[in-house]
């Protein structure tokens, strides 16, 4: 499982990285499928999530220890460069020997690092689609990443509505493919 999980994490990072580097200067303020989030807000959210990984996973720190270090705008003047730094650091922390066997304390309580990594993969996969839609890029997600994300989020998809990042599920069209079903499950309208 560890290698497959790390493979999916690397795949999600690469996909999101590709989309971040496709953002043209005039697109940073463009809307996304995430209510009230521009392209920059979306990338900032995902970058901030990556910045949390090294202190929580690699250093064993708590959310209280880290405090507000990753609140607000973490992207600065060079969003793609900042994203690359965040993505690289998160990837390295999850790939440390034994990292996935550790426990981490998140906003909702204790979790295994493997479960935390799985959530991060799913978040990046769906937000890669959001970013693609926001900038007019190819919206196709890799099949293995879609399958992984469906398995990850299905048990708690209804709970995500309360986060404000995901809308209520919508009915997928008849004969919808797996990606469309996933996106509809998470309130997207592909």
mmCIF file of C-alpha atoms in Angstrom:
data_model
loop_
_atom_site.group_PDB
_atom_site.id
_atom_site.type_symbol
_atom_site.label_atom_id
_atom_site.label_comp_id
_atom_site.label_asym_id
_atom_site.label_seq_id
_atom_site.Cartn_x
_atom_site.Cartn_y
_atom_site.Cartn_z
ATOM 1 C CA UNK A 1 0.000 0.000 0.000
ATOM 2 C CA UNK A 2 2.762 2.468 0.895
ATOM 3 C CA UNK A 3 4.275 2.502 -2.600
ATOM 4 C CA UNK A 4 0.860 2.797 -4.276
ATOM 5 C CA UNK A 5 -0.108 5.625 -1.937
ATOM 6 C CA UNK A 6 3.156 7.446 -2.559
ATOM 7 C CA UNK A 7 2.717 6.891 -6.291
ATOM 8 C CA UNK A 8 -0.759 8.460 -6.171
ATOM 9 C CA UNK A 9 0.592 11.332 -4.084
ATOM 10 C CA UNK A 10 3.374 11.954 -6.610
ATOM 11 C CA UNK A 11 0.848 11.725 -9.447
ATOM 12 C CA UNK A 12 -1.480 14.247 -7.787
ATOM 13 C CA UNK A 13 1.420 16.605 -7.096
ATOM 14 C CA UNK A 14 2.618 16.358 -10.700
ATOM 15 C CA UNK A 15 -0.862 16.997 -12.070
ATOM 16 C CA UNK A 16 -1.444 20.016 -9.852
ATOM 17 C CA UNK A 17 2.069 21.305 -10.598
ATOM 18 C CA UNK A 18 1.382 21.055 -14.319
ATOM 19 C CA UNK A 19 -1.790 23.110 -13.902
ATOM 20 C CA UNK A 20 -0.116 25.728 -11.680
ATOM 21 C CA UNK A 21 2.585 26.226 -14.307
ATOM 22 C CA UNK A 22 -0.125 26.614 -16.978
ATOM 23 C CA UNK A 23 -1.690 29.626 -15.229
ATOM 24 C CA UNK A 24 -1.157 32.748 -17.312
ATOM 25 C CA UNK A 25 -0.528 36.038 -15.454
ATOM 26 C CA UNK A 26 -3.992 37.386 -16.257
ATOM 27 C CA UNK A 27 -5.684 34.215 -14.908
ATOM 28 C CA UNK A 28 -4.741 34.469 -11.237
ATOM 29 C CA UNK A 29 -7.935 36.396 -10.467
ATOM 30 C CA UNK A 30 -10.181 34.150 -12.604
ATOM 31 C CA UNK A 31 -13.050 32.318 -10.867
ATOM 32 C CA UNK A 32 -12.990 28.593 -10.123
ATOM 33 C CA UNK A 33 -15.742 26.071 -9.350
ATOM 34 C CA UNK A 34 -14.948 26.638 -5.656
ATOM 35 C CA UNK A 35 -17.395 29.273 -4.484
ATOM 36 C CA UNK A 36 -15.661 32.561 -3.702
ATOM 37 C CA UNK A 37 -12.192 31.286 -4.685
ATOM 38 C CA UNK A 38 -10.153 32.727 -7.505
ATOM 39 C CA UNK A 39 -7.407 30.723 -9.176
ATOM 40 C CA UNK A 40 -4.915 32.334 -6.792
ATOM 41 C CA UNK A 41 -7.081 31.513 -3.752
ATOM 42 C CA UNK A 42 -7.330 27.893 -4.867
ATOM 43 C CA UNK A 43 -3.584 27.511 -5.450
ATOM 44 C CA UNK A 44 -2.918 29.282 -2.155
ATOM 45 C CA UNK A 45 -5.176 26.789 -0.339
ATOM 46 C CA UNK A 46 -3.455 23.753 -1.836
ATOM 47 C CA UNK A 47 0.031 25.225 -1.310
ATOM 48 C CA UNK A 48 -0.785 26.014 2.310
ATOM 49 C CA UNK A 49 -1.917 22.418 2.809
ATOM 50 C CA UNK A 50 1.439 21.208 1.440
ATOM 51 C CA UNK A 51 3.377 23.543 3.731
ATOM 52 C CA UNK A 52 1.715 21.886 6.745
ATOM 53 C CA UNK A 53 3.114 18.442 5.873
ATOM 54 C CA UNK A 54 6.802 18.877 6.859
ATOM 55 C CA UNK A 55 6.175 20.243 10.363
ATOM 56 C CA UNK A 56 3.359 17.782 11.127
ATOM 57 C CA UNK A 57 4.812 14.655 9.521
ATOM 58 C CA UNK A 58 8.545 15.294 9.392
ATOM 59 C CA UNK A 59 9.003 17.171 12.650
ATOM 60 C CA UNK A 60 6.146 15.736 14.731
ATOM 61 C CA UNK A 61 4.855 19.199 15.565
ATOM 62 C CA UNK A 62 1.232 19.955 16.382
ATOM 63 C CA UNK A 63 -1.148 22.451 14.820
ATOM 64 C CA UNK A 64 -0.749 24.583 17.944
ATOM 65 C CA UNK A 65 3.039 24.484 17.545
ATOM 66 C CA UNK A 66 2.795 25.727 13.959
ATOM 67 C CA UNK A 67 0.145 28.306 14.802
ATOM 68 C CA UNK A 68 -0.809 30.725 12.056
ATOM 69 C CA UNK A 69 2.391 30.327 10.017
ATOM 70 C CA UNK A 70 0.446 29.208 6.933
ATOM 71 C CA UNK A 71 -2.576 31.487 7.253
ATOM 72 C CA UNK A 72 -3.261 34.130 4.632
ATOM 73 C CA UNK A 73 -1.358 34.493 1.388
ATOM 74 C CA UNK A 74 1.520 32.017 1.271
ATOM 75 C CA UNK A 75 2.136 32.429 -2.474
ATOM 76 C CA UNK A 76 3.834 35.812 -2.482
ATOM 77 C CA UNK A 77 5.000 37.393 -5.733
ATOM 78 C CA UNK A 78 5.956 34.141 -7.454
ATOM 79 C CA UNK A 79 3.074 31.683 -6.980
ATOM 80 C CA UNK A 80 4.455 28.891 -9.179
ATOM 81 C CA UNK A 81 7.857 28.999 -7.472
ATOM 82 C CA UNK A 82 6.195 28.935 -4.060
ATOM 83 C CA UNK A 83 3.996 26.027 -5.151
ATOM 84 C CA UNK A 84 7.048 24.080 -6.328
ATOM 85 C CA UNK A 85 8.741 24.618 -2.960
ATOM 86 C CA UNK A 86 5.627 23.521 -1.043
ATOM 87 C CA UNK A 87 5.069 20.462 -3.237
ATOM 88 C CA UNK A 88 8.690 19.351 -2.983
ATOM 89 C CA UNK A 89 8.729 19.681 0.798
ATOM 90 C CA UNK A 90 5.473 17.732 1.224
ATOM 91 C CA UNK A 91 6.643 14.976 -1.089
ATOM 92 C CA UNK A 92 9.921 14.642 0.796
ATOM 93 C CA UNK A 93 8.168 14.511 4.196
ATOM 94 C CA UNK A 94 5.734 11.782 3.152
ATOM 95 C CA UNK A 95 8.609 9.772 1.615
ATOM 96 C CA UNK A 96 10.798 9.796 4.724
ATOM 97 C CA UNK A 97 11.431 6.223 5.917
ATOM 98 C CA UNK A 98 8.590 5.184 8.226
ATOM 99 C CA UNK A 99 6.620 8.411 7.731
ATOM 100 C CA UNK A 100 3.403 6.698 6.662
ATOM 101 C CA UNK A 101 3.468 4.576 9.846
ATOM 102 C CA UNK A 102 3.453 7.643 12.102
ATOM 103 C CA UNK A 103 0.519 9.370 13.751
ATOM 104 C CA UNK A 104 -0.278 13.023 13.224
ATOM 105 C CA UNK A 105 -2.705 15.322 15.023
ATOM 106 C CA UNK A 106 -4.935 17.221 12.611
ATOM 107 C CA UNK A 107 -7.707 19.744 13.166
ATOM 108 C CA UNK A 108 -10.212 16.921 13.740
ATOM 109 C CA UNK A 109 -7.963 14.765 15.929
ATOM 110 C CA UNK A 110 -5.363 12.026 15.554
ATOM 111 C CA UNK A 111 -4.856 10.276 12.243
ATOM 112 C CA UNK A 112 -2.335 7.982 10.691
ATOM 113 C CA UNK A 113 0.007 9.747 8.324
ATOM 114 C CA UNK A 114 -1.107 7.300 5.612
ATOM 115 C CA UNK A 115 -4.719 8.466 6.035
ATOM 116 C CA UNK A 116 -3.563 12.092 6.019
ATOM 117 C CA UNK A 117 -1.613 11.487 2.807
ATOM 118 C CA UNK A 118 -4.669 9.822 1.241
ATOM 119 C CA UNK A 119 -6.783 12.866 2.059
ATOM 120 C CA UNK A 120 -4.155 15.138 0.544
ATOM 121 C CA UNK A 121 -4.144 13.086 -2.665
ATOM 122 C CA UNK A 122 -7.919 13.323 -2.984
ATOM 123 C CA UNK A 123 -7.892 17.056 -2.252
ATOM 124 C CA UNK A 124 -5.237 17.722 -4.890
ATOM 125 C CA UNK A 125 -6.974 15.563 -7.492
ATOM 126 C CA UNK A 126 -10.291 17.370 -7.175
ATOM 127 C CA UNK A 127 -8.659 20.780 -6.931
ATOM 128 C CA UNK A 128 -6.581 19.982 -10.037
ATOM 129 C CA UNK A 129 -9.895 19.668 -11.871
ATOM 130 C CA UNK A 130 -11.093 22.942 -10.300
ATOM 131 C CA UNK A 131 -7.900 24.678 -11.370
ATOM 132 C CA UNK A 132 -8.145 23.205 -14.866
ATOM 133 C CA UNK A 133 -11.706 24.509 -15.175
ATOM 134 C CA UNK A 134 -10.643 27.914 -13.880
ATOM 135 C CA UNK A 135 -7.845 28.353 -16.426
ATOM 136 C CA UNK A 136 -9.380 26.485 -19.356
ATOM 137 C CA UNK A 137 -6.864 23.616 -19.284
ATOM 138 C CA UNK A 138 -7.452 19.928 -19.965
ATOM 139 C CA UNK A 139 -9.833 18.719 -17.241
ATOM 140 C CA UNK A 140 -9.049 15.029 -17.609
ATOM 141 C CA UNK A 141 -7.819 13.367 -14.426
ATOM 142 C CA UNK A 142 -5.752 10.155 -14.641
ATOM 143 C CA UNK A 143 -7.915 7.038 -14.211
ATOM 144 C CA UNK A 144 -5.908 5.622 -11.288
ATOM 145 C CA UNK A 145 -6.117 8.946 -9.484
ATOM 146 C CA UNK A 146 -9.884 9.090 -10.041
ATOM 147 C CA UNK A 147 -10.319 5.536 -8.722
ATOM 148 C CA UNK A 148 -8.161 6.267 -5.697
ATOM 149 C CA UNK A 149 -10.063 9.472 -4.941
ATOM 150 C CA UNK A 150 -13.458 7.785 -5.255
ATOM 151 C CA UNK A 151 -12.383 5.113 -2.761
ATOM 152 C CA UNK A 152 -10.953 7.745 -0.433
ATOM 153 C CA UNK A 153 -13.807 10.254 -0.323
ATOM 154 C CA UNK A 154 -16.887 8.046 -0.723
ATOM 155 C CA UNK A 155 -17.109 7.128 2.985
ATOM 156 C CA UNK A 156 -17.121 10.771 4.112
ATOM 157 C CA UNK A 157 -18.269 12.774 1.071
ATOM 158 C CA UNK A 158 -21.429 14.025 2.769
ATOM 159 C CA UNK A 159 -19.342 15.392 5.663
ATOM 160 C CA UNK A 160 -17.296 17.509 3.244
ATOM 161 C CA UNK A 161 -20.292 19.703 2.459
ATOM 162 C CA UNK A 162 -19.908 21.347 5.869
ATOM 163 C CA UNK A 163 -16.352 22.409 5.025
ATOM 164 C CA UNK A 164 -17.583 24.915 2.468
ATOM 165 C CA UNK A 165 -15.077 23.592 -0.066
ATOM 166 C CA UNK A 166 -17.420 21.018 -1.523
ATOM 167 C CA UNK A 167 -21.057 21.458 -2.474
ATOM 168 C CA UNK A 168 -23.801 18.887 -2.008
ATOM 169 C CA UNK A 169 -23.692 15.960 -4.416
ATOM 170 C CA UNK A 170 -25.415 16.444 -7.748
ATOM 171 C CA UNK A 171 -26.990 13.735 -9.880
ATOM 172 C CA UNK A 172 -24.531 12.620 -12.559
ATOM 173 C CA UNK A 173 -25.865 12.274 -16.086
ATOM 174 C CA UNK A 174 -26.868 8.810 -17.293
ATOM 175 C CA UNK A 175 -23.847 6.816 -18.425
ATOM 176 C CA UNK A 176 -21.393 9.141 -16.669
ATOM 177 C CA UNK A 177 -17.774 8.047 -16.500
ATOM 178 C CA UNK A 178 -15.945 7.590 -13.183
ATOM 179 C CA UNK A 179 -14.461 11.113 -13.225
ATOM 180 C CA UNK A 180 -17.878 12.711 -13.763
ATOM 181 C CA UNK A 181 -19.381 10.596 -10.984
ATOM 182 C CA UNK A 182 -16.580 11.649 -8.628
ATOM 183 C CA UNK A 183 -16.984 15.320 -9.431
ATOM 184 C CA UNK A 184 -20.769 15.131 -9.028
ATOM 185 C CA UNK A 185 -20.315 13.349 -5.697
ATOM 186 C CA UNK A 186 -18.330 16.375 -4.536
ATOM 187 C CA UNK A 187 -20.819 18.948 -5.808
ATOM 188 C CA UNK A 188 -19.075 19.841 -9.059
ATOM 189 C CA UNK A 189 -20.972 20.286 -12.318
ATOM 190 C CA UNK A 190 -18.614 18.969 -14.989
#
